[in-house]
Amino acid sequence: MNVGIDKISFFVPPYYVDMTDLALAREVDPNKFHIGIGQDKMAVNKKTQDIVTFAANAAKNILTDEDKKQIDMVIVGTESSIDESKASAVVLHRLLNIQPFARAFEIKEACYAGTAALQYAVSHIQNHPESKVLVVASDIAKYGLASGGEPTQGAGAVAMLVSAEPRILQLNDDSVALTQDIYDFWRPVGHDYPMVDGQLSNETYIQAFQKVWDEYRRRYKKSFADFHALTFHIPYTKMGKKALLAALENEPSEEQERILEQYEASIVYSRQIGNLYTGSLYLGLISLLENGQLNAGDQVGLFSYGSGTVAEFFSGTLVDGYQKELLKDRHQKQLTERKRLSINDYEEMFNDSLDVNVDKEYKDSLLYSIATISNTVRMYKEA
Ligand code: HMG
């Protein structure tokens, strides 16, 4: 039986900062952001928009009433939780009207959590082929105004429907995971922003890719030649490229060019959005499928990385007719319809945080946004 991604879509908040504007405001050469980091725009959200808002908006694009009857598990991968106890997946389950006899929970391990959720979903479907699992990776990447990580911020979610006989990507049974206890990026309880050792995180990412890739090649007797494309967790678009260049060093130049060309297709959306944390790898996958030159039967390698650290390399096979399941027009429209913020407006939005200790009504035209805070509970504007 084949198991994998049957449907996939992303949602980003309707505001962005242009990276030239940010560079000039921070008195940095804009080429550092556009070329050195590889980012052109950065998604920003209002305080009335959170991971539930993003998750519900991403999932509503892909679910039919029939899917909602068949889904018996909802998993949210996130490191931007809105509650220390209750899972956002429970709220999401209600907002989307999914049938009641389902499991709903959150998974955490930095940016790796989306992959943990996906792998869990695959195991579930292998045992229960008649069911479907909704996996959502939803996050807000915030490092602080004028911080080193500021140009690598972002916000949004990717929703995936996992099923038997999927229509987009069937996952191959061939993953290699790696766990290492390293403090490259972490967020202690009570801290609004992560602690980050930027250079250590870059080095650990590159080495983690090399380690899982070497072990994968050894175990499964594979090489770059077996893949039509590789897609990466993308904290900023230069990062995956650095890891790829290091691994491609001894490959023939035509092989390097082929793989790097597909990498460029996988970063089209991330360049305009920034880091989605748990969703970044899957935003890269959507970008690759919607902007790359691939065909049914092609093999795609996926590298997942979460600081702390857990990394995993796994692969999938593109399904016949996958192109007609993609939502390219909707995704591109979403990006072009966003509002460009001035740096003043961005800073104001950044500092305007939600206080759940104050009961209040809010106005936000976005569907699935926070409408009311009552006794610390977030009530969402619903469809
Ligand atoms: P920085 O110190 O601002 O930048 O930190 P830099 O000095 O290292 O420069 C960055 C690049 O720009 C360099 O290129 C410069 O040469 C180049 P490189 O040597 O790396 O190829 N540059 C220029 N290029 C063209 N024209 C110019 C120019 N000036 C400089 N004028 C850093 C950058 C990414 C470290 C920082 O933004 C940061 O700390 N970000 C957050 C951490 C991060 O994203 N780490 C990535 C790996 S960890 C990860 O992926 C996990 C994560 O997603 C979290 C999770 O798992 O939950 C973050």
Short mmCIF file of C-alpha atoms and ligand atoms in Angstrom, two decimals:
data_model
loop_
_atom_site.label_atom_id
_atom_site.label_comp_id
_atom_site.label_asym_id
_atom_site.label_seq_id
_atom_site.Cartn_x
_atom_site.Cartn_y
_atom_site.Cartn_z
CA MET A 1 0.00 0.00 0.00
CA ASN A 2 1.24 3.51 -0.83
CA VAL A 3 0.93 6.20 1.85
CA GLY A 4 1.77 9.89 1.60
CA ILE A 5 0.63 13.43 0.86
CA ASP A 6 -2.76 13.54 -0.84
CA LYS A 7 -3.26 17.33 -0.67
CA ILE A 8 -1.04 20.23 0.43
CA SER A 9 -1.44 24.01 0.80
CA PHE A 10 0.11 26.93 2.66
CA PHE A 11 -1.24 30.07 4.26
CA VAL A 12 0.71 33.21 5.16
CA PRO A 13 -0.57 36.37 6.89
CA PRO A 14 -1.53 39.22 4.54
CA TYR A 15 1.42 41.55 5.40
CA TYR A 16 5.08 41.60 4.50
CA VAL A 17 8.24 43.63 4.96
CA ASP A 18 10.43 44.25 1.94
CA MET A 19 14.01 43.26 2.77
CA THR A 20 15.50 46.37 1.11
CA ASP A 21 13.37 48.55 3.42
CA LEU A 22 14.53 46.52 6.43
CA ALA A 23 18.19 46.65 5.39
CA LEU A 24 18.11 50.43 4.93
CA ALA A 25 16.39 50.90 8.30
CA ARG A 26 19.03 48.73 9.99
CA GLU A 27 21.86 50.45 8.06
CA VAL A 28 22.91 47.22 6.36
CA ASP A 29 23.80 46.75 2.68
CA PRO A 30 20.54 45.34 1.10
CA ASN A 31 22.69 42.77 -0.75
CA LYS A 32 23.44 41.13 2.59
CA PHE A 33 19.75 40.25 2.93
CA HIS A 34 18.93 39.59 -0.73
CA ILE A 35 22.16 37.74 -1.64
CA GLY A 36 24.00 36.90 1.61
CA ILE A 37 20.89 35.58 3.42
CA GLY A 38 18.77 35.04 0.28
CA GLN A 39 15.53 36.69 1.41
CA ASP A 40 13.43 39.26 -0.50
CA LYS A 41 10.32 39.60 1.69
CA MET A 42 9.33 38.57 5.20
CA ALA A 43 5.80 37.60 6.31
CA VAL A 44 4.47 39.46 9.36
CA ASN A 45 1.26 38.95 11.34
CA LYS A 46 -1.08 41.06 13.47
CA LYS A 47 -1.69 40.10 17.09
CA THR A 48 -5.17 38.84 16.13
CA GLN A 49 -3.54 36.17 13.94
CA ASP A 50 -1.83 33.17 15.53
CA ILE A 51 -0.90 29.56 14.74
CA VAL A 52 -4.55 28.45 14.93
CA THR A 53 -5.56 31.20 12.48
CA PHE A 54 -2.81 30.15 10.05
CA ALA A 55 -3.53 26.43 10.46
CA ALA A 56 -7.30 26.80 9.89
CA ASN A 57 -6.76 29.00 6.85
CA ALA A 58 -4.23 26.59 5.33
CA ALA A 59 -6.40 23.52 6.01
CA LYS A 60 -9.67 24.99 4.74
CA ASN A 61 -8.09 25.21 1.26
CA ILE A 62 -7.71 21.45 1.00
CA LEU A 63 -10.50 19.75 2.96
CA THR A 64 -13.83 18.54 1.51
CA ASP A 65 -16.82 17.45 3.63
CA GLU A 66 -15.94 13.86 2.76
CA ASP A 67 -12.36 14.35 4.07
CA LYS A 68 -13.75 15.76 7.34
CA LYS A 69 -15.77 12.56 7.82
CA GLN A 70 -12.70 10.37 7.18
CA ILE A 71 -10.08 12.26 9.22
CA ASP A 72 -9.54 10.52 12.57
CA MET A 73 -6.38 12.33 13.62
CA VAL A 74 -5.32 16.00 13.65
CA ILE A 75 -1.68 16.76 14.44
CA VAL A 76 -0.18 20.24 14.71
CA GLY A 77 3.61 20.55 14.66
CA THR A 78 4.63 23.88 16.21
CA GLU A 79 7.09 25.70 18.43
CA SER A 80 4.77 28.74 18.80
CA SER A 81 2.14 27.14 21.02
CA ILE A 82 -0.62 29.34 22.43
CA ASP A 83 -1.08 27.15 25.53
CA GLU A 84 1.22 25.05 27.72
CA SER A 85 -1.44 22.32 28.15
CA LYS A 86 -4.23 22.35 25.60
CA ALA A 87 -3.22 21.49 22.03
CA SER A 88 -4.05 23.93 19.22
CA ALA A 89 -5.07 20.82 17.23
CA VAL A 90 -8.16 20.51 19.48
CA VAL A 91 -9.30 24.04 18.57
CA LEU A 92 -8.47 23.40 14.92
CA HIS A 93 -10.51 20.19 14.96
CA ARG A 94 -13.59 22.20 16.05
CA LEU A 95 -13.04 25.15 13.70
CA LEU A 96 -12.83 22.78 10.74
CA ASN A 97 -15.87 20.68 11.76
CA ILE A 98 -13.97 17.39 11.70
CA GLN A 99 -15.99 14.37 12.88
CA PRO A 100 -15.71 13.93 16.68
CA PHE A 101 -14.14 10.44 16.97
CA ALA A 102 -10.63 11.64 16.30
CA ARG A 103 -7.32 12.15 18.10
CA ALA A 104 -5.98 15.73 18.19
CA PHE A 105 -2.61 16.76 19.61
CA GLU A 106 0.49 18.91 19.18
CA ILE A 107 4.08 17.76 18.57
CA LYS A 108 7.22 19.74 19.47
CA GLU A 109 10.89 19.54 18.45
CA ALA A 110 11.72 22.93 16.96
CA CYS A 111 11.40 22.93 13.14
CA TYR A 112 11.51 19.13 13.01
CA ALA A 113 8.00 18.80 14.51
CA GLY A 114 6.24 18.97 11.12
CA THR A 115 8.18 15.92 10.01
CA ALA A 116 7.54 14.09 13.29
CA ALA A 117 3.82 14.74 12.69
CA LEU A 118 4.02 13.54 9.09
CA GLN A 119 5.85 10.32 10.02
CA TYR A 120 3.34 9.64 12.81
CA ALA A 121 0.49 10.15 10.35
CA VAL A 122 2.08 7.75 7.85
CA SER A 123 2.39 5.01 10.52
CA HIS A 124 -1.25 5.53 11.47
CA ILE A 125 -2.47 5.20 7.87
CA GLN A 126 -0.35 2.07 7.38
CA ASN A 127 -2.42 0.47 10.18
CA HIS A 128 -5.74 2.10 9.20
CA PRO A 129 -5.77 2.59 5.41
CA GLU A 130 -9.40 3.75 5.40
CA SER A 131 -8.68 6.82 7.53
CA LYS A 132 -7.06 10.18 6.77
CA VAL A 133 -4.83 12.38 8.94
CA LEU A 134 -4.65 16.18 8.87
CA VAL A 135 -1.08 17.35 9.56
CA VAL A 136 -0.46 21.07 9.99
CA ALA A 137 2.89 22.76 10.59
CA SER A 138 2.19 26.28 11.91
CA ASP A 139 4.54 28.85 13.42
CA ILE A 140 5.59 32.44 13.99
CA ALA A 141 9.36 32.98 13.68
CA LYS A 142 10.23 36.08 15.72
CA TYR A 143 13.74 36.95 16.92
CA GLY A 144 13.35 40.58 18.01
CA LEU A 145 13.68 44.01 16.37
CA ALA A 146 17.21 44.72 15.11
CA SER A 147 18.39 41.30 16.34
CA GLY A 148 20.80 39.10 14.36
CA GLY A 149 17.95 36.76 13.45
CA GLU A 150 15.54 39.53 12.38
CA PRO A 151 16.05 39.07 8.60
CA THR A 152 15.22 35.36 9.01
CA GLN A 153 11.77 35.85 10.56
CA GLY A 154 8.47 34.73 8.99
CA ALA A 155 5.00 33.38 9.80
CA GLY A 156 2.44 30.95 8.40
CA ALA A 157 1.36 27.33 8.07
CA VAL A 158 1.40 24.36 5.73
CA ALA A 159 -1.50 21.87 5.84
CA MET A 160 -1.22 18.34 4.47
CA LEU A 161 -3.78 15.60 4.14
CA VAL A 162 -2.10 12.21 4.59
CA SER A 163 -3.83 9.14 3.16
CA ALA A 164 -3.46 5.77 1.47
CA GLU A 165 -2.99 5.95 -2.31
CA PRO A 166 -2.13 9.68 -2.14
CA ARG A 167 -2.49 11.87 -5.21
CA ILE A 168 0.67 13.99 -4.82
CA LEU A 169 3.68 12.35 -3.12
CA GLN A 170 3.94 8.79 -1.91
CA LEU A 171 6.55 8.46 0.80
CA ASN A 172 9.20 5.78 0.32
CA ASP A 173 10.06 3.54 3.26
CA ASP A 174 13.60 4.85 3.64
CA SER A 175 14.32 7.46 6.29
CA VAL A 176 17.42 8.20 8.38
CA ALA A 177 17.04 10.37 11.50
CA LEU A 178 19.74 11.85 13.75
CA THR A 179 19.45 13.26 17.28
CA GLN A 180 22.18 15.37 18.92
CA ASP A 181 21.82 17.36 22.17
CA ILE A 182 23.17 20.75 21.01
CA TYR A 183 22.12 24.28 22.09
CA ASP A 184 22.18 26.07 18.73
CA PHE A 185 18.67 27.57 19.06
CA TRP A 186 16.23 27.11 21.94
CA ARG A 187 13.47 29.03 23.74
CA PRO A 188 13.25 28.58 27.51
CA VAL A 189 9.73 28.59 28.99
CA GLY A 190 8.63 32.20 29.58
CA HIS A 191 10.89 33.67 26.87
CA ASP A 192 9.15 35.44 23.98
CA TYR A 193 12.11 35.04 21.63
CA PRO A 194 14.56 32.20 21.07
CA MET A 195 18.12 32.14 22.27
CA VAL A 196 20.28 31.52 19.21
CA ASP A 197 23.92 30.89 18.41
CA GLY A 198 23.62 31.76 14.71
CA GLN A 199 27.00 30.48 13.52
CA LEU A 200 26.72 27.25 15.55
CA SER A 201 23.22 26.70 14.12
CA ASN A 202 24.56 27.12 10.57
CA GLU A 203 27.42 24.69 11.18
CA THR A 204 25.20 22.14 12.94
CA TYR A 205 22.67 22.25 10.09
CA ILE A 206 25.37 21.63 7.47
CA GLN A 207 26.96 18.80 9.46
CA ALA A 208 23.58 17.22 10.26
CA PHE A 209 22.73 17.11 6.56
CA GLN A 210 26.10 15.56 5.75
CA LYS A 211 25.64 12.92 8.48
CA VAL A 212 22.10 11.81 7.55
CA TRP A 213 22.89 11.95 3.82
CA ASP A 214 26.04 9.80 4.24
CA GLU A 215 24.16 7.28 6.39
CA TYR A 216 21.20 7.27 3.97
CA ARG A 217 23.50 6.61 1.00
CA ARG A 218 25.26 3.84 2.92
CA ARG A 219 22.03 2.13 4.08
CA TYR A 220 20.03 2.44 0.87
CA LYS A 221 22.90 2.38 -1.69
CA LYS A 222 21.71 5.66 -3.22
CA SER A 223 23.47 8.73 -4.63
CA PHE A 224 22.50 12.16 -6.00
CA ALA A 225 21.92 10.45 -9.35
CA ASP A 226 18.89 8.64 -7.85
CA PHE A 227 17.12 11.95 -7.10
CA HIS A 228 15.42 14.36 -9.47
CA ALA A 229 15.38 17.02 -6.74
CA LEU A 230 16.21 17.58 -3.08
CA THR A 231 14.28 19.97 -0.89
CA PHE A 232 15.39 21.32 2.49
CA HIS A 233 14.23 22.91 5.72
CA ILE A 234 14.73 26.58 4.77
CA PRO A 235 15.38 28.94 7.73
CA TYR A 236 16.66 31.36 5.05
CA THR A 237 17.19 30.36 1.46
CA LYS A 238 21.01 30.50 1.52
CA MET A 239 21.09 27.87 4.30
CA GLY A 240 19.97 24.82 2.31
CA LYS A 241 22.24 25.88 -0.53
CA LYS A 242 25.26 25.96 1.78
CA ALA A 243 24.54 22.41 2.98
CA LEU A 244 23.94 21.26 -0.58
CA LEU A 245 27.15 22.87 -1.92
CA ALA A 246 29.20 21.20 0.82
CA ALA A 247 27.71 17.77 -0.02
CA LEU A 248 28.00 18.29 -3.81
CA GLU A 249 31.68 19.26 -3.67
CA ASN A 250 33.01 16.05 -5.25
CA GLU A 251 30.12 15.49 -7.69
CA PRO A 252 30.49 16.08 -11.48
CA SER A 253 29.57 19.64 -12.50
CA GLU A 254 26.44 18.57 -14.52
CA GLU A 255 25.15 16.79 -11.41
CA GLN A 256 25.77 19.90 -9.29
CA GLU A 257 23.96 22.12 -11.80
CA ARG A 258 20.96 19.79 -12.05
CA ILE A 259 20.45 19.57 -8.29
CA LEU A 260 21.10 23.29 -7.71
CA GLU A 261 18.59 24.25 -10.43
CA GLN A 262 15.84 22.29 -8.65
CA TYR A 263 16.92 23.82 -5.33
CA GLU A 264 16.23 27.27 -6.82
CA ALA A 265 12.67 26.13 -7.66
CA SER A 266 12.20 24.97 -4.05
CA ILE A 267 13.01 28.41 -2.59
CA VAL A 268 10.78 30.63 -4.76
CA TYR A 269 8.11 30.94 -2.02
CA SER A 270 10.49 31.00 0.95
CA ARG A 271 12.34 34.00 -0.55
CA GLN A 272 9.05 35.89 -0.27
CA ILE A 273 7.95 34.58 3.12
CA GLY A 274 10.90 33.78 5.40
CA ASN A 275 11.16 31.03 7.97
CA LEU A 276 7.96 29.11 8.77
CA TYR A 277 9.90 26.93 11.26
CA THR A 278 7.94 23.61 11.20
CA GLY A 279 6.37 24.45 7.83
CA SER A 280 9.54 25.53 6.01
CA LEU A 281 10.49 22.16 4.54
CA TYR A 282 6.93 21.68 3.28
CA LEU A 283 6.72 25.22 1.89
CA GLY A 284 9.88 24.27 -0.01
CA LEU A 285 8.20 21.10 -1.26
CA ILE A 286 5.16 23.08 -2.50
CA SER A 287 7.48 25.57 -4.19
CA LEU A 288 9.46 22.77 -5.85
CA LEU A 289 6.31 21.05 -7.15
CA GLU A 290 4.72 24.30 -8.37
CA ASN A 291 7.84 25.94 -9.83
CA GLY A 292 10.21 23.06 -10.70
CA GLN A 293 10.56 20.84 -13.77
CA LEU A 294 9.45 17.46 -12.44
CA ASN A 295 7.36 14.54 -13.67
CA ALA A 296 5.32 11.68 -12.24
CA GLY A 297 7.59 8.92 -10.96
CA ASP A 298 10.41 11.35 -10.08
CA GLN A 299 12.21 10.85 -6.77
CA VAL A 300 12.33 13.78 -4.33
CA GLY A 301 14.63 13.83 -1.28
CA LEU A 302 13.55 15.80 1.81
CA PHE A 303 15.90 17.10 4.53
CA SER A 304 14.21 18.10 7.78
CA TYR A 305 16.14 19.97 10.49
CA GLY A 306 15.03 21.13 13.92
CA SER A 307 17.42 22.91 16.24
CA GLY A 308 18.30 21.25 19.44
CA THR A 309 18.77 19.05 17.26
CA VAL A 310 16.88 16.41 15.26
CA ALA A 311 17.46 15.94 11.54
CA GLU A 312 15.99 13.45 9.07
CA PHE A 313 16.45 12.60 5.42
CA PHE A 314 13.64 10.74 3.67
CA SER A 315 12.20 10.54 0.18
CA GLY A 316 9.05 10.34 -1.88
CA THR A 317 7.85 9.44 -5.38
CA LEU A 318 5.67 11.84 -7.38
CA VAL A 319 2.31 10.34 -8.27
CA ASP A 320 0.84 10.23 -11.77
CA GLY A 321 -1.32 13.37 -12.27
CA TYR A 322 0.07 15.16 -9.17
CA GLN A 323 0.18 18.48 -11.05
CA LYS A 324 -3.61 18.83 -11.13
CA GLU A 325 -3.79 18.51 -7.32
CA LEU A 326 -1.59 21.59 -6.77
CA LEU A 327 -3.03 25.02 -5.83
CA LYS A 328 -0.47 27.15 -7.62
CA ASP A 329 -2.80 30.00 -8.68
CA ARG A 330 -4.28 30.32 -5.20
CA HIS A 331 -0.81 30.34 -3.61
CA GLN A 332 0.59 32.95 -6.00
CA LYS A 333 -2.51 35.17 -5.60
CA GLN A 334 -2.12 34.99 -1.83
CA LEU A 335 1.46 36.24 -2.09
CA THR A 336 0.75 39.06 -4.54
CA GLU A 337 -2.27 40.35 -2.59
CA ARG A 338 -0.31 40.96 0.62
CA LYS A 339 0.18 44.50 1.93
CA ARG A 340 3.72 45.91 2.08
CA LEU A 341 4.33 47.46 5.51
CA SER A 342 6.53 50.47 6.16
CA ILE A 343 9.23 49.77 8.76
CA ASN A 344 7.33 51.96 11.26
CA ASP A 345 4.14 49.94 10.74
CA TYR A 346 6.09 46.67 11.00
CA GLU A 347 7.73 47.73 14.26
CA GLU A 348 4.39 48.85 15.66
CA MET A 349 2.77 45.52 14.68
CA PHE A 350 5.75 43.63 16.12
CA ASN A 351 5.51 45.33 19.51
CA ASP A 352 1.72 45.20 19.72
CA SER A 353 1.38 41.85 21.46
CA LEU A 354 -1.87 40.16 22.50
CA ASP A 355 -2.69 40.32 26.20
CA VAL A 356 -4.85 37.30 27.04
CA ASN A 357 -5.36 38.61 30.59
CA VAL A 358 -7.55 41.45 29.29
CA ASP A 359 -11.05 40.56 28.06
CA LYS A 360 -11.56 42.39 24.78
CA GLU A 361 -13.18 42.27 21.33
CA TYR A 362 -11.02 42.66 18.24
CA LYS A 363 -11.72 43.57 14.62
CA ASP A 364 -9.75 41.75 11.91
CA SER A 365 -11.21 41.18 8.43
CA LEU A 366 -9.30 37.88 8.09
CA LEU A 367 -11.45 34.78 8.42
CA TYR A 368 -10.22 32.62 11.32
CA SER A 369 -8.72 35.52 13.22
CA ILE A 370 -9.07 36.23 16.94
CA ALA A 371 -12.42 37.97 17.56
CA THR A 372 -12.56 37.99 21.37
CA ILE A 373 -10.46 37.29 24.43
CA SER A 374 -12.60 36.07 27.30
CA ASN A 375 -11.17 34.71 30.54
CA THR A 376 -7.81 34.16 28.71
CA VAL A 377 -9.54 32.10 25.98
CA ARG A 378 -9.05 33.06 22.33
CA MET A 379 -12.39 32.98 20.45
CA TYR A 380 -11.95 32.88 16.68
CA LYS A 381 -14.02 34.45 13.93
CA GLU A 382 -15.39 31.38 12.14
CA ALA A 383 -16.50 30.47 8.65
P1 HMG B 1 24.80 37.51 10.51
O1 HMG B 1 25.92 37.56 11.49
O2 HMG B 1 23.85 38.64 10.46
O3 HMG B 1 25.30 37.37 9.04
O4 HMG B 1 24.00 36.16 10.80
P2 HMG B 1 26.73 36.96 8.45
O5 HMG B 1 27.73 37.99 8.81
O6 HMG B 1 27.02 35.52 8.78
O7 HMG B 1 26.39 37.11 6.91
C1 HMG B 1 25.44 36.30 6.31
C2 HMG B 1 25.87 36.08 4.85
O8 HMG B 1 25.73 37.33 4.15
C3 HMG B 1 27.34 35.71 4.71
O9 HMG B 1 27.41 34.79 3.64
C4 HMG B 1 28.01 37.02 4.30
O10 HMG B 1 29.21 36.85 3.58
C5 HMG B 1 26.91 37.61 3.43
P3 HMG B 1 28.04 33.32 3.85
O11 HMG B 1 29.44 33.53 4.24
O12 HMG B 1 27.24 32.72 4.99
O13 HMG B 1 27.82 32.65 2.54
N1 HMG B 1 27.02 39.07 3.24
C6 HMG B 1 26.82 39.67 2.05
N2 HMG B 1 26.54 39.17 0.83
C7 HMG B 1 26.37 40.08 -0.19
N3 HMG B 1 26.53 41.41 -0.04
C8 HMG B 1 26.83 41.94 1.17
C9 HMG B 1 26.98 41.06 2.28
N4 HMG B 1 27.27 41.23 3.59
C10 HMG B 1 27.30 40.02 4.15
N5 HMG B 1 26.97 43.27 1.30
C11 HMG B 1 22.41 34.37 10.64
C12 HMG B 1 23.22 35.40 9.87
C13 HMG B 1 21.69 33.48 9.65
C14 HMG B 1 23.33 33.52 11.50
C15 HMG B 1 21.37 35.12 11.54
O14 HMG B 1 20.44 35.77 10.73
C16 HMG B 1 20.64 34.20 12.51
O15 HMG B 1 21.12 33.97 13.62
N6 HMG B 1 19.45 33.67 12.10
C17 HMG B 1 18.66 32.74 12.95
C18 HMG B 1 19.29 31.36 13.04
C19 HMG B 1 19.18 30.57 11.76
O16 HMG B 1 18.36 30.83 10.91
N7 HMG B 1 20.02 29.52 11.64
C20 HMG B 1 19.94 28.61 10.52
C21 HMG B 1 20.26 27.15 10.88
S1 HMG B 1 19.34 26.61 12.31
C22 HMG B 1 17.78 26.17 11.71
O17 HMG B 1 17.58 26.06 10.53
C23 HMG B 1 16.69 25.97 12.73
C24 HMG B 1 15.73 27.12 12.87
O18 HMG B 1 14.83 27.13 11.76
C25 HMG B 1 14.95 27.00 14.19
C26 HMG B 1 14.25 25.70 14.53
O19 HMG B 1 14.68 24.60 14.23
O20 HMG B 1 13.23 25.81 15.22
C27 HMG B 1 16.42 28.47 12.90
#
